PDB file of C-alpha atoms in Angstrom:
ATOM      1  CA  MET A   1       1.231  -5.422 -18.935  1.00 55.00           C
ATOM      2  CA  CYS A   2       2.228  -3.496 -15.823  1.00 59.00           C
ATOM      3  CA  ILE A   3       2.769   0.210 -15.413  1.00 54.00           C
ATOM      4  CA  ASN A   4       6.315   1.354 -14.587  1.00 54.00           C
ATOM      5  CA  PRO A   5       6.526   1.995 -10.835  1.00 56.00           C
ATOM      6  CA  ARG A   6       8.694   5.081 -11.420  1.00 55.00           C
ATOM      7  CA  LEU A   7       5.956   6.587 -13.529  1.00 50.00           C
ATOM      8  CA  VAL A   8       3.411   5.832 -10.833  1.00 52.00           C
ATOM      9  CA  ALA A   9       5.620   7.596  -8.263  1.00 54.00           C
ATOM     10  CA  ILE A  10       5.877  10.638 -10.536  1.00 51.00           C
ATOM     11  CA  LEU A  11       2.155  10.707 -11.099  1.00 48.00           C
ATOM     12  CA  ARG A  12       1.448  10.433  -7.393  1.00 51.00           C
ATOM     13  CA  GLY A  13       3.534  13.556  -6.952  1.00 50.00           C
ATOM     14  CA  PHE A  14       1.125  15.407  -9.210  1.00 44.00           C
ATOM     15  CA  ARG A  15      -2.186  14.462  -7.482  1.00 42.00           C
ATOM     16  CA  CYS A  16      -3.643  17.858  -8.340  1.00 37.00           C
ATOM     17  CA  LEU A  17      -3.235  17.025 -12.079  1.00 39.00           C
ATOM     18  CA  VAL A  18      -4.308  13.408 -12.212  1.00 38.00           C
ATOM     19  CA  GLU A  19      -6.351  10.909 -10.357  1.00 42.00           C
ATOM     20  CA  PRO A  20      -4.328   8.726  -7.961  1.00 42.00           C
ATOM     21  CA  VAL A  21      -2.809   5.764  -9.795  1.00 46.00           C
ATOM     22  CA  GLU A  22      -2.940   2.361  -8.211  1.00 58.00           C
ATOM     23  CA  LEU A  23      -1.133  -0.656  -9.643  1.00 67.00           C
ATOM     24  CA  PRO A  24      -3.073  -3.847 -10.131  1.00 80.00           C
ATOM     25  CA  LEU A  25      -2.244  -6.289  -7.366  1.00 83.00           C
ATOM     26  CA  ASN A  26      -0.214  -8.667  -9.513  1.00 85.00           C
ATOM     27  CA  CYS A  27       1.947  -5.746 -10.732  1.00 86.00           C
ATOM     28  CA  ALA A  28       2.387  -4.263  -7.246  1.00 85.00           C
ATOM     29  CA  ILE A  29       3.491  -7.625  -5.885  1.00 91.00           C
ATOM     30  CA  GLY A  30       5.781  -8.207  -8.841  1.00 91.00           C
ATOM     31  CA  HIS A  31       7.519  -4.807  -8.564  1.00 90.00           C
ATOM     32  CA  ALA A  32       7.935  -5.203  -4.785  1.00 90.00           C
ATOM     33  CA  LEU A  33       9.384  -8.681  -5.308  1.00 93.00           C
ATOM     34  CA  LYS A  34      11.844  -7.579  -7.931  1.00 93.00           C
ATOM     35  CA  ARG A  35      12.942  -4.580  -5.810  1.00 91.00           C
ATOM     36  CA  LEU A  36      13.479  -6.750  -2.701  1.00 91.00           C
ATOM     37  CA  ARG A  37      15.294  -9.494  -4.610  1.00 93.00           C
ATOM     38  CA  SER A  38      17.562  -6.983  -6.384  1.00 92.00           C
ATOM     39  CA  GLU A  39      18.360  -5.149  -3.141  1.00 91.00           C
ATOM     40  CA  ARG A  40      19.659  -8.418  -1.772  1.00 91.00           C
ATOM     41  CA  GLY A  41      21.732  -9.193  -4.836  1.00 93.00           C
ATOM     42  CA  LEU A  42      19.780 -12.421  -5.482  1.00 93.00           C
ATOM     43  CA  THR A  43      19.070 -13.927  -8.895  1.00 94.00           C
ATOM     44  CA  GLN A  44      15.670 -15.420  -9.581  1.00 94.00           C
ATOM     45  CA  LYS A  45      17.309 -18.875  -9.317  1.00 94.00           C
ATOM     46  CA  ASP A  46      18.810 -17.984  -5.917  1.00 93.00           C
ATOM     47  CA  LEU A  47      15.449 -16.909  -4.546  1.00 94.00           C
ATOM     48  CA  ALA A  48      13.602 -19.874  -5.993  1.00 94.00           C
ATOM     49  CA  ALA A  49      16.022 -22.203  -4.255  1.00 93.00           C
ATOM     50  CA  MET A  50      15.619 -20.338  -0.919  1.00 93.00           C
ATOM     51  CA  VAL A  51      11.821 -20.678  -0.876  1.00 92.00           C
ATOM     52  CA  SER A  52      10.598 -23.521   1.368  1.00 84.00           C
ATOM     53  CA  GLY A  53       9.272 -26.333  -0.771  1.00 83.00           C
ATOM     54  CA  GLY A  54      11.138 -24.912  -3.791  1.00 83.00           C
ATOM     55  CA  LEU A  55       9.858 -22.899  -6.727  1.00 90.00           C
ATOM     56  CA  ASP A  56      10.829 -22.852 -10.353  1.00 92.00           C
ATOM     57  CA  TYR A  57      12.870 -19.725 -11.077  1.00 92.00           C
ATOM     58  CA  THR A  58      10.729 -18.997 -14.137  1.00 94.00           C
ATOM     59  CA  TYR A  59       7.743 -18.641 -11.834  1.00 95.00           C
ATOM     60  CA  ILE A  60       9.590 -15.885  -9.925  1.00 94.00           C
ATOM     61  CA  GLY A  61      10.097 -14.124 -13.267  1.00 94.00           C
ATOM     62  CA  LYS A  62       6.388 -14.400 -14.085  1.00 94.00           C
ATOM     63  CA  ILE A  63       5.453 -12.971 -10.680  1.00 94.00           C
ATOM     64  CA  GLU A  64       7.915 -10.053 -11.134  1.00 93.00           C
ATOM     65  CA  ARG A  65       6.461  -9.242 -14.563  1.00 92.00           C
ATOM     66  CA  GLY A  66       2.889  -9.350 -13.248  1.00 89.00           C
ATOM     67  CA  GLU A  67       2.018 -12.383 -15.354  1.00 91.00           C
ATOM     68  CA  GLN A  68       1.238 -14.588 -12.347  1.00 91.00           C
ATOM     69  CA  LEU A  69      -0.478 -13.743  -9.069  1.00 92.00           C
ATOM     70  CA  PRO A  70       1.056 -16.015  -6.424  1.00 92.00           C
ATOM     71  CA  SER A  71      -1.009 -17.916  -3.887  1.00 91.00           C
ATOM     72  CA  LEU A  72      -0.762 -16.729  -0.308  1.00 90.00           C
ATOM     73  CA  LYS A  73       1.215 -19.869   0.554  1.00 92.00           C
ATOM     74  CA  ILE A  74       3.855 -19.079  -2.066  1.00 93.00           C
ATOM     75  CA  LEU A  75       3.893 -15.399  -1.062  1.00 93.00           C
ATOM     76  CA  ILE A  76       4.526 -16.408   2.572  1.00 92.00           C
ATOM     77  CA  GLY A  77       7.348 -18.676   1.462  1.00 93.00           C
ATOM     78  CA  ILE A  78       8.890 -15.847  -0.589  1.00 94.00           C
ATOM     79  CA  SER A  79       8.563 -13.323   2.217  1.00 91.00           C
ATOM     80  CA  GLU A  80      10.228 -15.773   4.681  1.00 92.00           C
ATOM     81  CA  ALA A  81      13.032 -16.373   2.231  1.00 92.00           C
ATOM     82  CA  LEU A  82      13.528 -12.614   1.867  1.00 92.00           C
ATOM     83  CA  GLY A  83      13.141 -11.936   5.594  1.00 89.00           C
ATOM     84  CA  VAL A  84      10.322  -9.420   5.205  1.00 88.00           C
ATOM     85  CA  PRO A  85       6.691  -9.333   6.351  1.00 87.00           C
ATOM     86  CA  VAL A  86       4.057 -10.366   3.731  1.00 87.00           C
ATOM     87  CA  SER A  87       2.566  -6.900   4.067  1.00 84.00           C
ATOM     88  CA  VAL A  88       5.514  -5.451   2.077  1.00 84.00           C
ATOM     89  CA  PHE A  89       3.928  -6.909  -1.025  1.00 85.00           C
ATOM     90  CA  PHE A  90       0.668  -5.156  -0.398  1.00 81.00           C
ATOM     91  CA  GLY A  91       2.138  -1.689   0.031  1.00 72.00           C
ATOM     92  CA  GLY A  92       3.180  -2.200   3.686  1.00 57.00           C
ATOM     93  CA  GLU A  93       6.184  -0.407   4.972  1.00 54.00           C
ATOM     94  CA  THR A  94       9.562  -1.988   5.394  1.00 54.00           C
ATOM     95  CA  ALA A  95      11.184  -1.701   8.858  1.00 57.00           C
ATOM     96  CA  ALA A  96      13.512   1.055   7.600  1.00 61.00           C
ATOM     97  CA  GLU A  97      10.610   3.021   6.079  1.00 62.00           C
ATOM     98  CA  ALA A  98       8.596   2.673   9.288  1.00 60.00           C
ATOM     99  CA  ALA A  99      11.578   3.864  11.403  1.00 64.00           C
ATOM    100  CA  ARG A 100      12.136   6.835   9.052  1.00 66.00           C
ATOM    101  CA  LEU A 101       8.401   7.731   9.341  1.00 65.00           C
ATOM    102  CA  ARG A 102       8.516   7.596  13.103  1.00 67.00           C
ATOM    103  CA  VAL A 103      11.536   9.975  13.136  1.00 68.00           C
ATOM    104  CA  VAL A 104       9.677  12.450  10.894  1.00 67.00           C
ATOM    105  CA  GLN A 105       6.508  12.195  12.939  1.00 69.00           C
ATOM    106  CA  ALA A 106       8.424  12.730  16.190  1.00 73.00           C
ATOM    107  CA  GLY A 107      10.046  15.880  14.648  1.00 75.00           C
ATOM    108  CA  LYS A 108       6.621  17.197  13.584  1.00 76.00           C
ATOM    109  CA  ALA A 109       5.142  16.430  17.028  1.00 75.00           C
ATOM    110  CA  GLY A 110       7.982  18.373  18.651  1.00 79.00           C
ATOM    111  CA  GLU A 111       7.365  21.214  16.284  1.00 82.00           C
ATOM    112  CA  LEU A 112       3.637  21.216  17.117  1.00 78.00           C
ATOM    113  CA  GLU A 113       4.337  21.022  20.814  1.00 81.00           C
ATOM    114  CA  LYS A 114       6.685  24.038  20.529  1.00 83.00           C
ATOM    115  CA  GLU A 115       3.968  26.075  18.758  1.00 84.00           C
ATOM    116  CA  LEU A 116       1.339  25.047  21.310  1.00 82.00           C
ATOM    117  CA  ARG A 117       3.545  26.260  24.184  1.00 84.00           C
ATOM    118  CA  VAL A 118       3.581  29.802  22.836  1.00 87.00           C
ATOM    119  CA  LEU A 119      -0.091  29.787  21.770  1.00 83.00           C
ATOM    120  CA  HIS A 120      -2.310  32.396  23.341  1.00 86.00           C
ATOM    121  CA  PRO A 121      -4.886  30.663  25.644  1.00 85.00           C
ATOM    122  CA  ASP A 122      -7.738  32.422  23.817  1.00 89.00           C
ATOM    123  CA  ASP A 123      -6.703  30.632  20.590  1.00 87.00           C
ATOM    124  CA  LEU A 124      -6.780  27.117  22.064  1.00 84.00           C
ATOM    125  CA  PRO A 125     -10.542  26.439  21.294  1.00 87.00           C
ATOM    126  CA  LEU A 126      -9.981  27.471  17.659  1.00 89.00           C
ATOM    127  CA  VAL A 127      -6.972  25.106  17.324  1.00 84.00           C
ATOM    128  CA  VAL A 128      -8.982  22.238  18.881  1.00 84.00           C
ATOM    129  CA  GLU A 129     -11.849  22.893  16.437  1.00 88.00           C
ATOM    130  CA  ILE A 130      -9.406  22.970  13.439  1.00 88.00           C
ATOM    131  CA  VAL A 131      -7.943  19.622  14.513  1.00 82.00           C
ATOM    132  CA  ARG A 132     -11.414  18.138  14.870  1.00 86.00           C
ATOM    133  CA  LEU A 133     -12.394  19.428  11.479  1.00 88.00           C
ATOM    134  CA  LEU A 134      -9.253  17.902   9.894  1.00 84.00           C
ATOM    135  CA  ASN A 135      -9.913  14.558  11.549  1.00 81.00           C
ATOM    136  CA  ARG A 136     -13.565  14.582  10.395  1.00 86.00           C
ATOM    137  CA  HIS A 137     -12.424  15.372   6.814  1.00 84.00           C
ATOM    138  CA  ARG A 138      -9.860  12.510   6.873  1.00 81.00           C
ATOM    139  CA  ARG A 139     -12.485  10.026   8.137  1.00 82.00           C
ATOM    140  CA  ALA A 140     -14.899  11.129   5.443  1.00 80.00           C
ATOM    141  CA  GLU A 141     -12.231  10.775   2.735  1.00 78.00           C
ATOM    142  CA  ARG A 142     -11.298   7.257   3.952  1.00 73.00           C
ATOM    143  CA  LYS A 143     -14.979   6.277   4.059  1.00 72.00           C
ATOM    144  CA  LYS A 144     -15.489   7.631   0.538  1.00 72.00           C
ATOM    145  CA  ALA A 145     -12.439   5.735  -0.683  1.00 65.00           C
ATOM    146  CA  TYR A 146     -13.873   2.396   0.499  1.00 60.00           C
ATOM    147  CA  GLN A 147     -17.292   2.842  -1.000  1.00 61.00           C
ATOM    148  CA  THR A 148     -17.895   0.822  -4.165  1.00 52.00           C
ATOM    149  CA  PRO A 149     -19.621   2.775  -6.975  1.00 56.00           C
ATOM    150  CA  ALA A 150     -22.711   1.019  -8.243  1.00 53.00           C
ATOM    151  CA  GLY A 151     -21.385   0.939 -11.777  1.00 53.00           C
ATOM    152  CA  SER A 152     -18.429  -1.133 -10.772  1.00 51.00           C
ATOM    153  CA  LEU A 153     -20.485  -4.051  -9.396  1.00 48.00           C
ATOM    154  CA  PRO A 154     -20.335  -7.264 -11.364  1.00 50.00           C
ATOM    155  CA  LEU A 155     -23.366  -7.959 -13.578  1.00 49.00           C
ATOM    156  CA  ALA A 156     -24.358 -10.883 -11.339  1.00 47.00           C
ATOM    157  CA  ALA A 157     -24.862  -8.471  -8.445  1.00 44.00           C
ATOM    158  CA  GLU A 158     -27.033  -6.010 -10.305  1.00 45.00           C
ATOM    159  CA  ASP A 159     -30.438  -7.162 -11.637  1.00 49.00           C
ATOM    160  CA  GLY A 160     -30.785 -10.778 -10.577  1.00 49.00           C
ATOM    161  CA  PRO A 161     -33.412 -12.926  -8.926  1.00 50.00           C
ATOM    162  CA  SER A 162     -33.966 -12.633  -5.221  1.00 50.00           C
ATOM    163  CA  TYR A 163     -32.990 -15.673  -3.242  1.00 48.00           C
ATOM    164  CA  SER A 164     -34.770 -14.819  -0.025  1.00 51.00           C
ATOM    165  CA  LYS A 165     -37.430 -17.119   1.377  1.00 52.00           C
ATOM    166  CA  PRO A 166     -41.018 -16.170   0.382  1.00 52.00           C
TER     167      PRO A 166
END
């Protein structure tokens, strides 16, 4: 059973109270598919008929409910039928979201530029060091996020025979 995406969005807003919540891949793909299909006013039958090679509409429903994880070939067919990049199903941004993000970033860059223009020259080394520190912190956080805890390794990877040549 999948977690409600609205609940996930609410929980992400309270990061200080809970650990970040990530949907299982099958649920994330299913929720994205349902949202995209609904936005376009398509039924499951409509979408199934649009996919190159054809799909059974019940399979679309199973994907949306997180009961089936589609193959990459099927996901590509669905993304082509919907006119979106495959990355949308993996948390990638839609074109509208990316454009909105660029506008926000441009506004923030302008704000930063304005503040830097009035900055006292003696404070510039401190500002540079603060930015470096922030960047180091972000890199460390990303690195930590990609490390696999030893307890989460499959049993086959833990205490097994060595297969190296003697």
